[in-house]
Coordinates of C-alpha atoms in Angstrom, one line a residue:
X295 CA 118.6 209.4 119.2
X296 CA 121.8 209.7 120.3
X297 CA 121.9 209.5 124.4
X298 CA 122.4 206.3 125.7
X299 CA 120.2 205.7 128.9
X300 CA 122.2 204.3 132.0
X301 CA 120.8 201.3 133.0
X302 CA 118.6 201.7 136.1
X303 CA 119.5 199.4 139.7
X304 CA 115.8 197.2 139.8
X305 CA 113.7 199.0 142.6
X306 CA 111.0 197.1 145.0
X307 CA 108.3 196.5 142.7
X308 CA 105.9 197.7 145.4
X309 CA 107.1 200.9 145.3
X310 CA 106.9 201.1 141.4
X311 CA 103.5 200.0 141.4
X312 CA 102.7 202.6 143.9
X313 CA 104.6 205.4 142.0
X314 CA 102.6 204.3 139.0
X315 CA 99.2 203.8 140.7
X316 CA 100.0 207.3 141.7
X317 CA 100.6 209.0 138.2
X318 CA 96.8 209.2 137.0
X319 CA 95.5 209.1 140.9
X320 CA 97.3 212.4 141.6
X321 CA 96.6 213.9 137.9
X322 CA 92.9 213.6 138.7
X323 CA 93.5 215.4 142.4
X324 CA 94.8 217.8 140.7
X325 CA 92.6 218.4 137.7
X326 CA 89.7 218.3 140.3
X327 CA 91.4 220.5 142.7
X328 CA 91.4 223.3 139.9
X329 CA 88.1 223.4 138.6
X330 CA 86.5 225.6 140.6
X331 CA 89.3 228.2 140.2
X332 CA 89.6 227.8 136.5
X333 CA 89.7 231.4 134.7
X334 CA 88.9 232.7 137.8
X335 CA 90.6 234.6 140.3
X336 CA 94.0 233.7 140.8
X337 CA 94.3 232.4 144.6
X338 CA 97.2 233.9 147.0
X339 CA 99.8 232.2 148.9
X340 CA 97.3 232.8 152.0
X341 CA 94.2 230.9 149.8
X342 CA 94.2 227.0 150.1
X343 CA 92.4 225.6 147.3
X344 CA 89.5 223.1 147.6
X345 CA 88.0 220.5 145.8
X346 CA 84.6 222.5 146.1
X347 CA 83.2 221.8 142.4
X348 CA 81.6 224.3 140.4
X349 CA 83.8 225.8 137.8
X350 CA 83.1 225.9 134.0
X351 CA 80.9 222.9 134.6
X352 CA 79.6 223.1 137.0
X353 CA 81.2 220.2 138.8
X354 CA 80.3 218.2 141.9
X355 CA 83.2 218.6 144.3
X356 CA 86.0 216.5 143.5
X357 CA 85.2 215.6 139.9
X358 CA 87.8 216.1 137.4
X359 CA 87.3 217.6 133.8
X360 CA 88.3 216.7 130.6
X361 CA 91.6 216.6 131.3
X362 CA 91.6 213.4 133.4
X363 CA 88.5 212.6 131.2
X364 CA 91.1 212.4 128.4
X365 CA 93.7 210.3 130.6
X366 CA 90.8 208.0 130.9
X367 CA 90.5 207.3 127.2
X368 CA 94.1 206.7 126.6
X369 CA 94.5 204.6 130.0
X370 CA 91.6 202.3 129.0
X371 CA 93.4 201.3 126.0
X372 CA 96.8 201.0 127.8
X373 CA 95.7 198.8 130.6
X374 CA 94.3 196.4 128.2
X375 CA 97.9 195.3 127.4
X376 CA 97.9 197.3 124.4
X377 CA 101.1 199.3 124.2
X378 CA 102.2 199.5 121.1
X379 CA 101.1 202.8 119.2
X380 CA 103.0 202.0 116.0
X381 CA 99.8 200.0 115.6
X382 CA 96.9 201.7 114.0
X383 CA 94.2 199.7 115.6
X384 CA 95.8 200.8 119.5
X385 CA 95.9 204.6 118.4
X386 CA 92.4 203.6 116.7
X387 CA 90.7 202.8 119.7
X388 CA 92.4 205.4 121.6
X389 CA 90.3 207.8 118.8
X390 CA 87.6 206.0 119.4
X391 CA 87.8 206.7 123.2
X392 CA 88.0 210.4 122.4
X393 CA 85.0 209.9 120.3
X394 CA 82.8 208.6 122.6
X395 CA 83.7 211.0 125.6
X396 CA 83.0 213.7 123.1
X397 CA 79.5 212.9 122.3
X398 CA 78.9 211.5 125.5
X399 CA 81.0 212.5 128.4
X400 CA 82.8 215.6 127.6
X401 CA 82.2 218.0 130.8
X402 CA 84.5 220.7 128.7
X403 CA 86.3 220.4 125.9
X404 CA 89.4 222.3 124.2
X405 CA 89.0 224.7 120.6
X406 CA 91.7 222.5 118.9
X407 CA 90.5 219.3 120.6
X408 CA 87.2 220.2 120.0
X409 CA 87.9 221.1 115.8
X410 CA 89.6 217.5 115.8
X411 CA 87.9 215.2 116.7
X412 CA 84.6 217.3 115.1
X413 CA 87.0 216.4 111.7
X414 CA 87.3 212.5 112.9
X415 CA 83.7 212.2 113.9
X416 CA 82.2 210.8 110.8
X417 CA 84.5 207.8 111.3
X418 CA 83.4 206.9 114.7
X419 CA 83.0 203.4 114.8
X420 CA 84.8 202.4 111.9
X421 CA 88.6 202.0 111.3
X422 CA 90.8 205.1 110.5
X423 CA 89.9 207.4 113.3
X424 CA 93.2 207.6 114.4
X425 CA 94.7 208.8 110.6
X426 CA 91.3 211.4 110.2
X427 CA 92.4 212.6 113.4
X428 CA 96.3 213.1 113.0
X429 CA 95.9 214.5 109.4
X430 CA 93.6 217.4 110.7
X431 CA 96.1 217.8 113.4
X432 CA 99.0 217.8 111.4
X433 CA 96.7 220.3 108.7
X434 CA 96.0 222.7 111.2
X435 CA 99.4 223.3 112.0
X436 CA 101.0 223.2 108.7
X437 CA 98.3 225.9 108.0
X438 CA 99.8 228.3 110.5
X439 CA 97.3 228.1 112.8
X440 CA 97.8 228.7 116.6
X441 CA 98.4 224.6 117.5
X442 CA 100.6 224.8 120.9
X443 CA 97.8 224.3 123.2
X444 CA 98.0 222.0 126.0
X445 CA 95.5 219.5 125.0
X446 CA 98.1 216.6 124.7
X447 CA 100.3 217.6 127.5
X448 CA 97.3 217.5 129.9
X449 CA 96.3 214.1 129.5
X450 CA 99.7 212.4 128.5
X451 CA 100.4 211.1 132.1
X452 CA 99.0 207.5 131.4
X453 CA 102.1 207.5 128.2
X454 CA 104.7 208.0 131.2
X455 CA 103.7 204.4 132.1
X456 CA 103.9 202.8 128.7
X457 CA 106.9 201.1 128.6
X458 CA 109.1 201.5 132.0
X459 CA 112.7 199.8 130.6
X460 CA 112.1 202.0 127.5
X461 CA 112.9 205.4 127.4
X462 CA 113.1 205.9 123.5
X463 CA 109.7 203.5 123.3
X464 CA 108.4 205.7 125.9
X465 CA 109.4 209.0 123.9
X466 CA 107.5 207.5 120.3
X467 CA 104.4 206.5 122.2
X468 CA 104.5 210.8 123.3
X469 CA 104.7 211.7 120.2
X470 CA 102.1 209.7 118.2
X471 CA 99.6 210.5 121.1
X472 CA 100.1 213.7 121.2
X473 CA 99.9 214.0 117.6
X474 CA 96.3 212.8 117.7
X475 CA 95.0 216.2 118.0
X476 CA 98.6 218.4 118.8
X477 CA 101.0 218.0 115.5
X478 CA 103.0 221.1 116.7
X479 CA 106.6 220.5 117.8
X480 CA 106.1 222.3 120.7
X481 CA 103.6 220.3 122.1
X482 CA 104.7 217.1 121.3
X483 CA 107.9 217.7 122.3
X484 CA 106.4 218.6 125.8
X485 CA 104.5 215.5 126.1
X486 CA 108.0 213.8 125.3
X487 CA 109.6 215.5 128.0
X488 CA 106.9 215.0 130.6
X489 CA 106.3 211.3 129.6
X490 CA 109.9 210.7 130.5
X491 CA 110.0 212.4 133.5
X492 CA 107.2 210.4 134.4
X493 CA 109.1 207.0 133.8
X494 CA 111.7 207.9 135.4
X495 CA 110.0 208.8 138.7
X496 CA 108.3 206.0 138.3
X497 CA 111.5 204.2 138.4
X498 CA 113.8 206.0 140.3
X499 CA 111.1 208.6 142.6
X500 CA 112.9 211.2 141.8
X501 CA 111.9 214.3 139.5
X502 CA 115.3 214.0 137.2
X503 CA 114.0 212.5 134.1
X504 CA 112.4 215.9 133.0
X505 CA 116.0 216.9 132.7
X506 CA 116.8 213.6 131.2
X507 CA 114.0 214.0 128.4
X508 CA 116.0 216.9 126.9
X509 CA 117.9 214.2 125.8
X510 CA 114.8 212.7 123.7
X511 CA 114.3 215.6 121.7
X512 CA 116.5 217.0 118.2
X513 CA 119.7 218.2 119.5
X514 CA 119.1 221.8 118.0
X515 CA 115.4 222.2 120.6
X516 CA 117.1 221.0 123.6
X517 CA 118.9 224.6 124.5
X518 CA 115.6 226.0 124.3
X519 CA 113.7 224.0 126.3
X520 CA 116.5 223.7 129.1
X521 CA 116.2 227.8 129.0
X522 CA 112.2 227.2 129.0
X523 CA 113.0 224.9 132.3
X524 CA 115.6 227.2 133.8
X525 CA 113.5 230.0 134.0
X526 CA 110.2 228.0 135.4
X527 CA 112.6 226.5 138.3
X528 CA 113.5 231.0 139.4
X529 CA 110.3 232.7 139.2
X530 CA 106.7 231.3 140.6
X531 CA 104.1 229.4 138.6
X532 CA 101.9 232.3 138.4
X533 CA 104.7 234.1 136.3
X534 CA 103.7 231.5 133.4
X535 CA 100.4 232.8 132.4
X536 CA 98.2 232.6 129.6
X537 CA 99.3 228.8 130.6
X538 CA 97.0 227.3 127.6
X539 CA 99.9 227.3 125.6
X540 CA 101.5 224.2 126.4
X541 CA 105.4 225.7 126.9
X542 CA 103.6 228.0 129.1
X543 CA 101.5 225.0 131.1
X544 CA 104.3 222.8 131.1
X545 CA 106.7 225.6 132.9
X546 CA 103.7 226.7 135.7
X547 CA 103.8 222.6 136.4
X548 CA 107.5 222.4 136.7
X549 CA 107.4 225.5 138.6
X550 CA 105.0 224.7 141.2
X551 CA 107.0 221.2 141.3
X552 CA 110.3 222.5 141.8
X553 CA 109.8 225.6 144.0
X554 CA 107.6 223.8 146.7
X555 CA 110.2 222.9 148.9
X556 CA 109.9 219.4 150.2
X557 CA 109.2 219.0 154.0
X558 CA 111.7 217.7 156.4
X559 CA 109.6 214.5 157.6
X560 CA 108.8 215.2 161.5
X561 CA 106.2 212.7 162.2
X562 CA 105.5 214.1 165.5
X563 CA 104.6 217.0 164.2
X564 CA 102.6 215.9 161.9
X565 CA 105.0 217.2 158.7
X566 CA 105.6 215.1 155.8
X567 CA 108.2 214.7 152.6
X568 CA 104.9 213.0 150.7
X569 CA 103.4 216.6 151.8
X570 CA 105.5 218.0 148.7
X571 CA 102.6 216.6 146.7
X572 CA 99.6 218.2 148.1
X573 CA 101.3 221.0 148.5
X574 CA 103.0 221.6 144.8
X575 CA 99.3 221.1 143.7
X576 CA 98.1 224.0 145.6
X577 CA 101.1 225.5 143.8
X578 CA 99.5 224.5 140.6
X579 CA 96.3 226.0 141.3
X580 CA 97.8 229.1 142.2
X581 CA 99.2 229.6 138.8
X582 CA 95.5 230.7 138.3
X583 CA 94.0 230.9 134.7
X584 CA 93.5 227.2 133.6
X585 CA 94.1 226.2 136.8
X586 CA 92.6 222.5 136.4
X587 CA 94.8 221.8 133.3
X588 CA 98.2 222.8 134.7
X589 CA 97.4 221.6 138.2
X590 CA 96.3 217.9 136.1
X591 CA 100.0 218.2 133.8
X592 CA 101.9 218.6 137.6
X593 CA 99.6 215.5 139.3
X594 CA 101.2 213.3 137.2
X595 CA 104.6 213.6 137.6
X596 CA 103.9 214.3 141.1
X597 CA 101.8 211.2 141.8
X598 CA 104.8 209.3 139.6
X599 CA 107.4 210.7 142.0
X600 CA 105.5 210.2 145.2
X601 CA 103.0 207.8 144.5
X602 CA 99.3 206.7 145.7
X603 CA 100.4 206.1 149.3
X604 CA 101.2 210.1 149.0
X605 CA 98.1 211.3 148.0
X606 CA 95.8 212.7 151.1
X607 CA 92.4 210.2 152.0
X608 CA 90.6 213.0 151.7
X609 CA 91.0 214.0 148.0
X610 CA 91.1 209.8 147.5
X611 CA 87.4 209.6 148.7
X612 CA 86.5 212.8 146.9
X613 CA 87.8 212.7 143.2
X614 CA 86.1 210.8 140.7
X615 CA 84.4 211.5 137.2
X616 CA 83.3 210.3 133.8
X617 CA 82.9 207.5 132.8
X618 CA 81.8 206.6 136.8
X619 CA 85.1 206.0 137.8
X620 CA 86.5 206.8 141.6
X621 CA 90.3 207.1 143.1
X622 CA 90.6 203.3 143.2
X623 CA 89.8 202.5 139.4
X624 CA 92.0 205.7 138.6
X625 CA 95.0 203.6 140.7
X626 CA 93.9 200.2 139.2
X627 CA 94.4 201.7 135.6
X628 CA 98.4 202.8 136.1
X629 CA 99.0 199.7 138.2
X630 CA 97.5 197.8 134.7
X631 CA 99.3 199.8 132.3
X632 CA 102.7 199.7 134.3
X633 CA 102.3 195.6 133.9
X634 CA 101.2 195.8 130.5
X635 CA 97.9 194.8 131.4
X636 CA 98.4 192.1 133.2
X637 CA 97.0 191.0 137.0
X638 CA 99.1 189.3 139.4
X639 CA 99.0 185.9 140.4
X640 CA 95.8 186.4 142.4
X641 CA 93.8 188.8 139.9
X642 CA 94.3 192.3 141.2
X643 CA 93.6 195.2 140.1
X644 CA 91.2 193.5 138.4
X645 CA 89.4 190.0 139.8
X646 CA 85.9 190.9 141.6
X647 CA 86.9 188.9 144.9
X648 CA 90.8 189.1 146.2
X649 CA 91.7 185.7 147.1
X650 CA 91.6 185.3 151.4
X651 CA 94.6 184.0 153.4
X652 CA 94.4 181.0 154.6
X653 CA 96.1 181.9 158.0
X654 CA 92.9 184.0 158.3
X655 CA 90.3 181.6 157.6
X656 CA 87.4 183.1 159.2
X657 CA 85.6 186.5 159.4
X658 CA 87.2 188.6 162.3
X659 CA 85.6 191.7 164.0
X660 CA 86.0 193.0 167.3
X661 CA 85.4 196.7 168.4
X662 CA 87.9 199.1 169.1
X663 CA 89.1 199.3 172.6
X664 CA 88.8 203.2 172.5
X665 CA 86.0 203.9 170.4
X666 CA 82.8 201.7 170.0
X667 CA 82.4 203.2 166.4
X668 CA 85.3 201.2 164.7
X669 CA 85.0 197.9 164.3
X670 CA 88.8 195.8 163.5
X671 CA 88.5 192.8 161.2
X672 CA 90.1 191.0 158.0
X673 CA 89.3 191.1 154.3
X674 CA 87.4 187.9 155.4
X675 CA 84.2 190.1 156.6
X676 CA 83.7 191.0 152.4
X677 CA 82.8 187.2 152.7
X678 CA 79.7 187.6 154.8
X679 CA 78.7 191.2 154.8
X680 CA 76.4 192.1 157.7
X681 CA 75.9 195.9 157.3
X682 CA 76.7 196.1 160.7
X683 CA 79.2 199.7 159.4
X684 CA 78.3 201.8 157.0
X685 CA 82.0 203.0 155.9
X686 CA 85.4 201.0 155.3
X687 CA 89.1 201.4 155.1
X688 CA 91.1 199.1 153.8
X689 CA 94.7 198.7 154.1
X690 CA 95.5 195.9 152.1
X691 CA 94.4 195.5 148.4
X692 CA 90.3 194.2 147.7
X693 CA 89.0 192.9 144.9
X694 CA 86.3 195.4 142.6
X695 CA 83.4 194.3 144.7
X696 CA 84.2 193.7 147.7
X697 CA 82.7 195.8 150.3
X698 CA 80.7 197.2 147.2
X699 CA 77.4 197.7 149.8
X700 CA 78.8 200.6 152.0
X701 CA 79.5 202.6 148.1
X702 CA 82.6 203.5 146.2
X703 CA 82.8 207.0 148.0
X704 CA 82.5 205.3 151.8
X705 CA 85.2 202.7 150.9
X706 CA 88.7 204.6 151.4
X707 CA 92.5 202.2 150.5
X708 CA 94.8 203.5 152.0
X709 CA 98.3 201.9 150.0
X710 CA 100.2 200.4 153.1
X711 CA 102.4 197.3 153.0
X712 CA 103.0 194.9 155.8
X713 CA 106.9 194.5 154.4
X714 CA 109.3 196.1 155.8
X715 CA 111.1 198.8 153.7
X716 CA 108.3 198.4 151.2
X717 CA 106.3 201.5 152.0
X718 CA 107.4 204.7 150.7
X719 CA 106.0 206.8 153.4
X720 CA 104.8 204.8 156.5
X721 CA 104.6 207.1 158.8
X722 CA 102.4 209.3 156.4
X723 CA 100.3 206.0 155.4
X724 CA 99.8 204.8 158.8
X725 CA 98.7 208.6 159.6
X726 CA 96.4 209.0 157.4
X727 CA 94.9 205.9 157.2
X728 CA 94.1 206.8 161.4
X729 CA 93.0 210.2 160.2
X730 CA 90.4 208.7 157.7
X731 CA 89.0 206.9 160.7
X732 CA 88.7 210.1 162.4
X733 CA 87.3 211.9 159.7
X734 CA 84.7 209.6 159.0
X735 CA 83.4 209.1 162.5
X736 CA 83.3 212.9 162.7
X737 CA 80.6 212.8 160.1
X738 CA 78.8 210.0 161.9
X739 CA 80.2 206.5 160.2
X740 CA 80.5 203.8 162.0
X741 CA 83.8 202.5 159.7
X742 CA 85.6 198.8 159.8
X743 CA 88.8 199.0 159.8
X744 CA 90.9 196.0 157.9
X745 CA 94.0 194.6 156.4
X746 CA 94.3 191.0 154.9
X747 CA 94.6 188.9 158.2
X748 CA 93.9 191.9 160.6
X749 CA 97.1 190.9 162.8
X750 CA 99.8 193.8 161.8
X751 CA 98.1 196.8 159.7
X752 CA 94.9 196.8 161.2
X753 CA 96.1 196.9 164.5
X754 CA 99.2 199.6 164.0
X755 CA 96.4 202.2 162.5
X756 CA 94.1 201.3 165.4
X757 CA 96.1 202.2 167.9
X758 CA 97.5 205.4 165.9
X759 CA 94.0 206.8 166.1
X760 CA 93.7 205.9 169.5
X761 CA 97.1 208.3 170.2
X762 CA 94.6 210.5 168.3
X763 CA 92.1 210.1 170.9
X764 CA 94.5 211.6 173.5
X765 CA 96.2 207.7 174.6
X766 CA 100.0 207.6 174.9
X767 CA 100.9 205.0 171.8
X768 CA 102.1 202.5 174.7
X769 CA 98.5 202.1 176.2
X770 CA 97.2 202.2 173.1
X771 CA 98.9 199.3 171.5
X772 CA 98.9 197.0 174.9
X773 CA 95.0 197.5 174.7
X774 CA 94.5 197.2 170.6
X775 CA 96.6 194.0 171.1
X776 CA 94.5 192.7 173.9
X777 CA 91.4 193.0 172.2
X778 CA 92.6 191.8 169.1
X779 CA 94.5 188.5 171.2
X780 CA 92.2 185.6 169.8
X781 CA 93.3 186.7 166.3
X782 CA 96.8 186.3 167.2
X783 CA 98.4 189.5 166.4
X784 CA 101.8 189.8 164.9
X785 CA 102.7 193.7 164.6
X786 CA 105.2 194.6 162.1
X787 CA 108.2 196.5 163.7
X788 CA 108.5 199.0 161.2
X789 CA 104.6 199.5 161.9
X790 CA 105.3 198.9 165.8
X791 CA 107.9 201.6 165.5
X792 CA 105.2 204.3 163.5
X793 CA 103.0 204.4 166.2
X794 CA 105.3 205.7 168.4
X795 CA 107.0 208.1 166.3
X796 CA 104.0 209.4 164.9
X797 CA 103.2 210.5 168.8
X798 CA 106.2 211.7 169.4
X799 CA 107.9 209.5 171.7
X800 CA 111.0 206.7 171.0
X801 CA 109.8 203.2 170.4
X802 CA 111.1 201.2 173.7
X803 CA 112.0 198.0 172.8
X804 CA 109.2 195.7 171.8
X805 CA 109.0 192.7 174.5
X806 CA 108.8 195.3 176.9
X807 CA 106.0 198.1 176.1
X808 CA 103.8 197.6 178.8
X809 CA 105.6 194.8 181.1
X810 CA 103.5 192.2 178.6
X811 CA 105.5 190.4 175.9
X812 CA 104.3 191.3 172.6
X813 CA 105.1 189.9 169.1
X814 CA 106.7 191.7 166.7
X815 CA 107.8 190.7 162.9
X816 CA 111.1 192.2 161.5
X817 CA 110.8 191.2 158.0
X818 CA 108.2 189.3 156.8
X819 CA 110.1 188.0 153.0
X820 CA 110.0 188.5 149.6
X821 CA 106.6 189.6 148.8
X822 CA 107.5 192.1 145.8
X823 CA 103.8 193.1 144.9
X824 CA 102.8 194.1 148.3
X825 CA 99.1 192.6 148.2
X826 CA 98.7 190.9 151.2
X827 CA 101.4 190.1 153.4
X828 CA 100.0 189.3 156.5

C-alpha cells in the first residue's frame, strides 16, 4: 500500500453507532425491496417498488434473500468480537455459517456460491472449511472459468464495519472474505472498494471513501475502476445490466447512489435529506434484472452513510428473514461488530432487560390527550406488562425481550436521542416515529408509546402526531404536557423545536407557548452512546 490515510476528527459516537447499525439494516431493505422484481420486468421511473414478497422464492413481504442471508453468516461471526480474518478458525466459522444456511436456510443461492460451498461441504463441521472453500474458489478461476459474479460484493457490507480506525485492515478482511467463494480480482477488488466506502461513511457520513478505496487497490487497476465509477455516476443504473457480474452490480449501486439527488430538508413539507436513502433504493431496484442483489450491495453503503434513524418504520417493521431475525437484530449485529463485540456499560445490544433509570422509578402510562388509542409511558411498563396495547414504539434503546408479548413485528425502534446534536436527522426521526403511531392505529392497534423516562421523547412524538391529527403543535404540546404533568416532563429543545418545524410554523420561545411556563432542556451532557438519556 502506498496511500497514507488522513487521520479522521473523532465523530459523536451516537452517530457512528447509528451509521453502523444502519449498514446491514438498510442492506436488508434493500435486498427485500428487490425480490419481487428480480429478473422480472424492469420498473419505470413512474413504478414505486414494494416490499410485496414473491419473487424467485417466493418470499413473504419484506423478507430478504440470500444476499442478506449471507451478511448474516459473516455478521454472526463478526459481532462475536472476532475480527481478525488472518485467523483460520474466524474465516472457519464464517464457512461454517455458509454451510449451515446452505443446507438449511438458503431461500436462493448463486452458481458459483452454490459449486463452492457444494466443494467445502464434506468438511462441515470440522476444521478447514475455510481453505476447501478458498482453494475451489481460487481453482475455478485459475481455470478460466466465468468467476466475476457478485456473490461476495452482495453480502460484504458487514466487512465495512470490521475495523473502523483501519482502512488497510479493513481492505485485507475484503479480500480474504471475498475470496471464500470469489478468487477473481475483479470481485475482490470490489468488495475492497465497497468495504472502504462503507468505513468511511461510517466515519465521516459521507459517500467519499468509494473514491478513497481506489487507493487500496494495485496502482496499475485503479485507472480502470475510476473509469468503471466515472461512467456509473453519467448514465442511470439501468444502463449497467446483466448486473450479476460484479463490475456491472457494483456500478448500478453507485449509480443509483450518486444520481438520486439528495432532498433539500423542508420539514414542513414533509421532504427529507435521509429521504436520499429510500429513494436511491428505488433507484436500485430499478436497475431491474437482479434487482435484490444490486439494491442489497447499495443498502449498505447507504444505511452506512445515512444510518438506522434513516431508514422508513415501515420497511423496519417489514423486513426480516432467515435465521428468524427482524430489523432490530439486523441493527444490533452492526452496532456489535462496530464495537468489536462488545455491549456497553449497561448490556445493549445484547442483555435481555435494559437497565431502568432511576429518575423513573415506576411504570408510567397515561392516554393520549388526542387519541384514546395511544397510551404514553416509560421503559418501566416492560417491568409489569399488562397487555393493556397490542403494538409498541420505542424511542429509546430496550433490551431483547422486553416488550416481547406484543411480537417482534408490532414492536417498532425508532433510533432517536434525547441529546442534543446527537441525532442525525431529528426532524425525520421524530416524523416518523409519529407516522408509525399513525400507521398502526390505522390498522386497528392500540400502540404505547415510550422513551426511557417518558419526559422528553415520548412527549415530542406525541404531540407531533397530534399536529397529525389536524392540532396546531402549540396546543398540542400545552395539552401532551398537561397530561403527562405528574411525570414531570422535561422537553428537549432541539425536540421542542421539531414539533414545530415539522408543522410548519417557528418555534416561539419556550416559557411562552401557551401563556404556561414550560420546561425545556438545552443540553442534556455527555452521553456518547445515546441509550437513554432522559
Amino acid at each position: 500500500m502506498d496511500h497514507a490515510f488522513a487521520p479522521f476528527t473523532a465523530p459523536r459516537a451516537d452517530l457512528v453507532l447509528d451509521r453502523a447499525a444502519g449498514t446491514l439494516l438498510a442492506a436488508a431493505c434493500g435486498d427485500a425491496l428487490g425480490v419481487p422484481y428480480e429478473f422480472a420486468h424492469t420498473l419505470g421511473a413512474h413504478e414505486t417498488p414494494q416490499m410485496k414478497g414473491g419473487g424467485l422464492g417466493p418470499y413473504a413481504p419484506g423478507e430478504y434473500s440470500d444476499d442478506t442471508q449471507m451478511a448474516v453468516c459473516i455478521a454472526q461471526v463478526l459481532a462475536d468480537g472476532a475480527t481478525d480474518t488472518a485467523d483460520p478458525a474466524v474465516l472457519d466459522r464464517i464457512a461454517e455459517n455458509f454451510l449451515t444456511w446452505i443446507a438449511e436456510g438458503a431461500s436462493d443461492r448463486g452458481a458459483q456460491t452454490n459449486k463452492i460451498l457444494g466443494a467445502a461441504g464434506p468438511l462441515r463441521g470440522r476444521p478447514g472449511s475455510a481453505a476447501a472453500m478458498a482453494k475451489a474458489a481460487r481453482a475455478l478461476t485459475d481455470n478460466g472459468a466465468p468467476s466475476a459474479g457478485n456473490g461476495s460484493l452482495m453480502r460484504t457490507g458487514p466487512v465495512g464495519l470490521i475495523a473502523l480506525d483501519d482502512a488497510e485492515a479493513t481492505a485485507r478482511a475484503a479480500e480474504v472474505v471475498s475470496a471464500l467463494t470469489h478468487a477473481d480480482l475483479l470481485a475482490i477488488e470490489a468488495c475492497v472498494i465497497w468495504c472502504e466506502g462503507i468505513r468511511h461513511a461510517v466515519l465521516t457520513g459521507t459517500f467519499d471513501g468509494v473514491r478513497n478505496g481506489l487507493a487500496l487497490i494495485p496502482t496499475e487497476r485503479r485507472g480502470q475502476w475510476s473509469a468503471w465509477l466515472d461512467e456509473a455516476e453519467a448514465n442511470p443504473p439501468h444502463a449497467f445490466t446483466p448486473n450479476g457480474f460484479v463490475v456491472r452490480a457494483l456500478q448500478a449501486a453507485w449509480s443509483a447512489i450518486t444520481r438520486t439527488p439528495v432532498p433539500a430538508d423542508d420539514p414542513a413539507r414533509g421532504v427529507f435529506a435521509a429521504d436520499h436513502l429510500r429513494l436511491a433504493l428505488e433507484a436500485a431496484v430499478r436497475a431491474g434484472n437482479d434487482t435484490d442483489t444490486v439494491a442489497a450491495i447499495a443498502g449498505a453503503l447507504l444505511g452506512a452513510r445515512w444510518g438506522a434513524s434513516a431508514v422508513p418504520w415501515n420497511f423496519q417493521r417489514a423486513v426480516h428473514g432467515w435465521p428468524g431475525l427482524h430489523s432490530r437484530d439486523l441493527v444490533a449485529l452492526g452496532v456489535r461488530i462496530a464495537s468489536a463485540g462488545s455491549p456497553d456499560p449497561t448490556g445493549w445490544p445484547t442483555a435481555e432487560r435494559h437497565p431502568r433509570l432511576a429518575e423513573s422509578p415506576a411504570p408510567m402510562a397515561v392516554v393520549h390527550p388526542h387519541d384514546d388509542g395511544v397510551l404514553l409511558g416509560n421503559l418501566r411498563l416492560a417491568d409489569r406488562w399488562a397487555g393493556d396495547v397490542d403494538a409498541v414504539v420505542s424511542l429509546c434503546r430496550t433490551g431483547t425481550c422486553d416488550f416481547a408479548e406484543v411480537g417482534r413485528r408490532d414492536h417498532v425502534q425508532v433510533w432517536l436521542v434525547d441529546q442534543s446534536g446527537g441525532n442525525a436527522h431529528p426532524h425525520f426521526a421524530v416524523d416518523q416515529a409519529a407516522r408509525a403511531v399513525a400507521g398502526l392505529r390505522a390498522e386497528g392497534r392500540r400502540v404505547l408509546v415510550h422513551c426511557a423516562a417518558g419526559r422528553s421523547r415520548t412527549p415530542a412524538v406525541a404531540a407531533r402526531y397530534s399536529t397529525l391529527l389536524g392540532h396546531s403543535p402549540d396546543r398540542a404540546l400545552a395539552d401532551v404536557m398537561g397530561a403527562l404533568a405528574a411525570n414531570r416532563p422535561l422537553i428537549n429543545a432541539g425536540l421542542d423545536r421539531t414539533v414545530f418545524e415539522l408543522a410548519g410554523e417557528p418555534a416561539p420561545p419556550s416559557a411562552d407557548l401557551t401563556g404556561t411556563t414550560r420546561p425545556v432542556r438545552e443540553n442534556q451532557g455527555a452521553n456518547p452512546a445515546g441509550s437513554a438519556g432522559e
